Amino acid sequence: MSIRPVPSQPGPLPVPETAPETAPKAAPPFDPELAVVLASLGEEAREPVTPENLAARQERDAAARPRPTAEDLRADGRFEVTEFRVPGPPDGPDVTLVGARPSGLAGPLPLLYYMHGGGMVMGNAWSVLPRILREWALPLELAVLSVEYRLAPRTRYPGPLEDCYAGLVWAAGHAAELGIDADRIVIGGKSAGGGLAAALALLARDRGGPGALGQLLLSPMLDDRGTTFSGHQMSGLGIWDLTSNATVWKALLGDRYGAADLPPYAAPSRATDLSGLPPAYIEVGSAEMFRDEGVAYANAIWQAGGRAELHVWPGAFHGFDGIAPRAALTRDARDTRTRWLRRLLAQSGAGNRPAR
């Protein structure tokens, strides 16, 4: 299964304004409520990821983010939960998909095909599900498949993306068995998972693979180059900066890190053709390093004639909603994501059910 080159275009996707060699003194202030939560985190939580501490950080993350069991996810019978082992990419192992849906609903249901965050080096498919099920699956009557893709540096690009693609192909091909509607698949993810979702949309388009109804890109990790203004502006601030970002991109790309000919499936900001993609919801914080690459990606979709909804949350740092789930800004972001999903499903004919 080879990756088809992106068609030639008149010029590359514009790179967001490059930062000066030294970071500007001024940076967007954190939202006051979020700032209090951020200050309460220990230094260990804000320590950058480096090649030297990567293995220790992976172990610490695994301990801090234990996998809920299938029984935990069923939540006293509110959800049906099944783990699937499906054929993986050529020459790769099988892929685990964790499936869940509200109990008692007749299909076919729309599907959220989700990639977890963790910088491509941490995280798992199980720990993200409790929030997804509570916030989206139950109120929107969605089925969910969460992908347990292989992590770097043990598995480098394109392994993790190929895992996600293999799972998507399997899900679309087994829609009747899963009780889902293959024409209403939304691909989504947060941080590294958001980058994978963007890459998956590009890859499915170019391979003629399963089409997606939309792509939900939450603070997506899109650009390996580390040249954006916001990347330098927010260096050393928040919980994710250039040091951490360079570490995980090197872990993912290995010797291909920094290569001029890196394909857009590895880093979607490298794409020169963003036409023909599903509608996108893109959100970033004004006070996070991924701000400018997210804004540039939305702008490039518009310039290609596509549909994108962009939200820049004022004063939000990377991962703010997981660290401060009760903050007012988190509630606003959560409600806005849900409204976008509801509108998307309504436009596809899934919105005739009474609003809750």
XYZ file of C-alpha atoms in Angstrom:
356
model
C 0.000 0.000 0.000
C 2.009 2.942 -1.264
C 1.413 6.608 -0.613
C 0.569 8.516 -3.778
C 2.445 11.804 -4.194
C 0.444 14.977 -3.820
C -0.303 16.595 -7.202
C 1.992 19.430 -8.171
C 0.732 22.878 -7.313
C 1.894 26.363 -8.257
C 3.579 26.868 -4.930
C 3.841 25.519 -1.381
C 1.318 26.227 1.297
C 2.423 29.494 2.906
C 4.404 29.016 6.073
C 3.211 31.215 8.967
C 5.424 34.170 9.714
C 8.775 32.984 10.966
C 9.782 34.128 14.422
C 12.971 36.042 15.069
C 15.918 34.143 16.478
C 15.082 35.293 19.972
C 11.568 34.993 21.315
C 9.611 38.265 21.591
C 9.254 39.647 25.076
C 5.493 39.977 24.804
C 3.221 36.955 24.701
C -0.563 36.718 24.856
C -1.673 36.545 28.493
C -3.235 33.395 29.808
C -6.910 33.482 30.638
C -7.007 34.417 34.369
C -8.879 31.282 35.391
C -6.584 29.058 33.353
C -3.511 30.848 34.700
C -4.419 29.848 38.248
C -4.711 26.188 37.228
C -1.470 26.322 35.270
C 0.383 27.846 38.224
C -0.861 25.042 40.463
C 0.865 22.395 38.358
C 4.187 21.181 39.626
C 7.407 21.849 37.771
C 7.494 18.209 36.701
C 4.263 18.649 34.727
C 5.686 21.668 32.896
C 9.118 20.187 32.255
C 9.867 20.037 28.503
C 10.151 16.656 26.833
C 13.739 16.016 25.738
C 15.492 13.040 24.137
C 17.089 12.378 27.524
C 13.850 12.237 29.522
C 11.528 10.838 26.848
C 11.532 7.267 28.133
C 10.876 8.442 31.689
C 8.075 10.722 30.491
C 6.465 7.817 28.651
C 6.543 5.705 31.804
C 5.155 8.560 33.888
C 2.383 9.206 31.386
C 1.378 5.543 31.341
C 1.135 5.556 35.133
C -0.826 8.824 35.215
C -3.184 7.801 32.419
C -4.306 4.253 33.270
C -6.537 2.511 30.788
C -10.141 2.180 31.888
C -11.501 -1.323 31.451
C -14.382 -2.186 29.155
C -16.541 -2.480 32.263
C -15.516 1.007 33.362
C -16.417 2.390 29.944
C -19.820 0.721 29.976
C -20.727 3.075 32.846
C -23.374 0.884 34.467
C -24.829 -0.146 31.140
C -25.105 3.270 29.481
C -22.705 2.244 26.710
C -21.944 -0.844 24.670
C -18.184 -1.364 24.449
C -16.234 -3.740 22.203
C -12.552 -4.058 21.398
C -11.680 -5.069 17.841
C -8.443 -6.477 16.450
C -8.455 -5.635 12.766
C -5.973 -6.146 9.924
C -3.213 -3.591 10.049
C -1.124 -2.088 7.258
C 0.957 -4.308 4.963
C 3.892 -5.769 6.903
C 2.425 -4.326 10.109
C 0.643 -5.872 13.100
C -3.091 -5.887 13.644
C -4.629 -2.663 14.927
C -6.793 -2.384 18.036
C -9.927 -0.258 17.811
C -11.961 0.449 20.933
C -15.601 0.802 19.937
C -18.371 2.296 22.068
C -21.919 3.515 21.514
C -24.902 4.486 23.661
C -26.866 1.406 24.660
C -30.187 0.575 23.093
C -29.893 2.675 19.944
C -30.835 1.148 16.632
C -28.336 1.775 13.873
C -26.942 2.868 11.677
C -25.326 5.578 13.796
C -22.837 8.222 12.663
C -19.286 7.401 13.674
C -16.566 9.491 15.301
C -13.258 7.888 14.337
C -10.844 9.315 16.903
C -7.063 9.545 17.348
C -5.740 10.293 20.836
C -3.130 12.922 21.694
C 0.236 12.564 23.392
C 2.772 13.978 20.940
C 2.875 10.702 18.959
C 4.895 9.228 21.840
C 2.325 8.901 24.652
C -1.352 8.246 25.285
C -3.725 5.388 24.528
C -7.056 4.722 22.866
C -8.923 3.912 26.089
C -8.247 6.879 28.358
C -9.830 9.453 26.013
C -13.142 7.618 25.780
C -14.923 8.562 29.032
C -15.016 12.231 28.073
C -15.892 11.550 24.421
C -18.745 9.266 25.389
C -20.122 11.721 27.916
C -19.747 14.879 25.818
C -20.528 13.639 22.300
C -21.628 10.026 21.968
C -24.539 10.247 24.387
C -26.072 13.637 23.453
C -25.436 13.274 19.705
C -26.166 9.534 19.477
C -22.776 8.790 17.980
C -20.774 5.592 17.784
C -17.061 5.982 18.515
C -13.980 4.077 17.422
C -10.747 5.080 19.173
C -7.518 3.941 17.505
C -4.616 2.377 19.372
C -1.928 3.381 16.883
C 1.725 2.505 17.435
C 3.857 5.140 19.158
C 7.208 6.704 18.322
C 10.117 6.287 18.605
C 9.558 2.530 18.509
C 7.413 3.017 15.412
C 8.311 5.898 13.131
C 6.373 7.537 10.326
C 4.443 6.259 8.413
C 3.602 3.463 10.873
C 1.174 5.345 13.162
C -0.675 6.929 10.236
C -0.889 3.620 8.383
C -2.429 2.064 11.505
C -5.093 4.764 11.499
C -5.758 4.341 7.792
C -6.053 0.555 8.065
C -8.558 0.929 10.893
C -10.603 3.452 8.916
C -10.737 1.195 5.858
C -11.843 -1.723 8.018
C -14.532 0.324 9.782
C -15.998 1.635 6.533
C -15.967 -1.869 5.053
C -17.730 -3.355 8.097
C -20.279 -0.581 8.602
C -23.288 -2.900 8.609
C -21.650 -5.200 11.163
C -20.764 -2.219 13.365
C -24.180 -0.584 13.031
C -22.708 2.608 11.613
C -23.385 4.725 8.552
C -20.304 4.680 6.310
C -21.421 7.972 4.767
C -21.359 9.741 8.148
C -17.864 9.176 9.485
C -16.204 12.121 11.222
C -12.463 11.770 11.778
C -11.009 13.677 14.680
C -8.297 14.008 17.254
C -6.510 16.301 19.641
C -2.912 17.536 19.481
C -0.941 14.692 17.860
C -4.278 13.018 17.189
C -5.459 16.177 15.453
C -2.397 16.056 13.224
C -3.095 12.407 12.454
C -6.712 13.238 11.631
C -5.595 15.952 9.192
C -3.070 13.578 7.620
C -5.685 10.831 7.417
C -8.041 13.131 5.513
C -5.256 13.884 3.010
C -4.290 10.229 2.681
C -7.860 8.980 2.222
C -8.430 11.627 -0.446
C -5.301 10.717 -2.386
C -5.749 6.954 -2.117
C -9.429 7.078 -2.934
C -10.146 5.659 0.501
C -13.199 6.101 2.708
C -14.637 9.576 2.577
C -15.225 11.529 5.764
C -18.145 13.759 6.617
C -15.864 16.127 8.532
C -12.559 16.474 10.356
C -12.368 17.646 13.957
C -8.893 19.090 14.593
C -8.314 20.162 18.190
C -5.016 22.036 18.690
C -3.571 19.911 15.903
C 0.145 19.131 15.649
C 0.696 19.906 11.972
C 4.137 21.387 11.343
C 7.500 19.747 11.987
C 9.604 22.768 11.039
C 9.415 24.809 14.254
C 9.448 28.119 12.384
C 6.142 29.720 13.342
C 6.021 32.983 15.233
C 3.795 31.505 17.936
C 6.158 28.578 18.410
C 8.941 30.965 19.383
C 6.662 33.446 21.122
C 5.341 30.786 23.525
C 8.680 29.035 24.066
C 9.056 28.113 27.730
C 5.436 29.025 28.490
C 2.478 26.742 29.098
C 2.943 22.984 29.019
C 4.181 22.401 25.450
C 6.878 24.359 23.657
C 9.494 24.139 20.917
C 11.763 21.849 22.920
C 9.031 19.267 23.489
C 7.773 19.637 19.954
C 11.181 19.115 18.354
C 11.763 16.070 20.555
C 8.606 14.278 19.472
C 8.937 15.180 15.792
C 12.476 13.754 15.833
C 11.133 10.637 17.558
C 8.500 10.238 14.848
C 10.588 11.101 11.786
C 14.042 9.866 12.717
C 16.529 10.596 9.932
C 13.768 12.270 7.904
C 13.413 15.070 10.457
C 13.920 18.390 8.703
C 13.972 16.853 5.229
C 12.921 19.259 2.499
C 10.895 16.582 0.728
C 8.950 15.360 3.762
C 5.481 14.312 2.538
C 2.386 16.126 3.791
C 1.054 12.888 5.271
C 3.892 13.160 7.808
C 3.292 16.853 8.553
C 0.076 18.248 7.028
C 1.370 21.824 7.042
C 3.687 20.680 4.242
C 0.672 20.102 1.983
C 0.451 22.095 -1.248
C -3.054 20.892 -2.133
C -5.840 21.204 0.434
C -8.672 20.920 -2.059
C -11.286 18.204 -1.880
C -11.068 17.723 1.888
C -14.003 17.232 4.258
C -15.226 20.273 6.218
C -12.900 21.049 9.107
C -13.350 22.337 12.626
C -10.014 23.749 13.799
C -9.380 25.185 17.240
C -6.265 26.482 18.961
C -5.484 28.706 21.923
C -4.101 32.199 21.490
C -1.439 31.336 24.088
C -0.137 28.061 22.657
C 2.633 27.306 20.198
C 0.292 25.546 17.726
C -1.733 28.734 17.230
C -0.166 29.935 13.993
C 0.041 26.569 12.252
C -3.628 25.917 13.025
C -4.678 29.332 11.749
C -2.551 28.886 8.606
C -4.102 25.476 7.941
C -7.631 26.872 8.154
C -6.650 29.728 5.855
C -5.135 27.336 3.320
C -8.345 25.282 3.282
C -10.333 28.449 2.563
C -7.908 29.466 -0.170
C -8.390 26.036 -1.754
C -12.157 26.591 -1.801
C -12.871 24.337 1.162
C -14.884 24.660 4.350
C -13.275 25.304 7.710
C -14.516 26.715 11.000
C -11.716 28.253 13.054
C -11.763 29.103 16.767
C -8.872 30.754 18.610
C -9.652 30.650 22.316
C -8.281 33.776 24.025
C -5.715 33.029 26.692
C -5.873 29.260 26.232
C -2.702 27.183 26.520
C -2.216 23.790 24.897
C -4.398 21.132 26.468
C -6.284 23.657 28.595
C -9.575 21.755 28.533
C -8.082 18.586 29.985
C -6.187 20.434 32.711
C -8.998 22.847 33.604
C -12.214 20.969 32.719
C -14.441 23.249 34.838
C -13.094 26.573 33.538
C -15.525 28.876 31.756
C -13.367 28.871 28.616
C -13.353 25.078 28.596
C -17.136 25.005 28.797
C -17.363 27.452 25.898
C -14.969 25.371 23.806
C -16.787 22.149 24.618
C -20.167 23.630 23.700
C -18.821 25.067 20.451
C -17.338 21.745 19.341
C -20.623 20.003 20.093
C -22.621 22.567 18.126
C -20.344 22.094 15.109
C -20.765 18.325 15.265
C -24.535 18.694 15.637
C -24.728 20.997 12.604
C -22.528 18.677 10.547
C -24.715 15.690 11.334
C -27.885 17.676 10.689
C -26.626 18.669 7.240
C -26.056 14.981 6.470
C -29.612 14.100 7.416
C -28.837 12.944 10.951
C -30.318 15.975 12.645
C -33.995 15.111 12.412
C -34.049 13.718 15.926
C -35.312 16.058 18.642
C -32.645 18.263 20.196
C -31.786 17.415 23.774
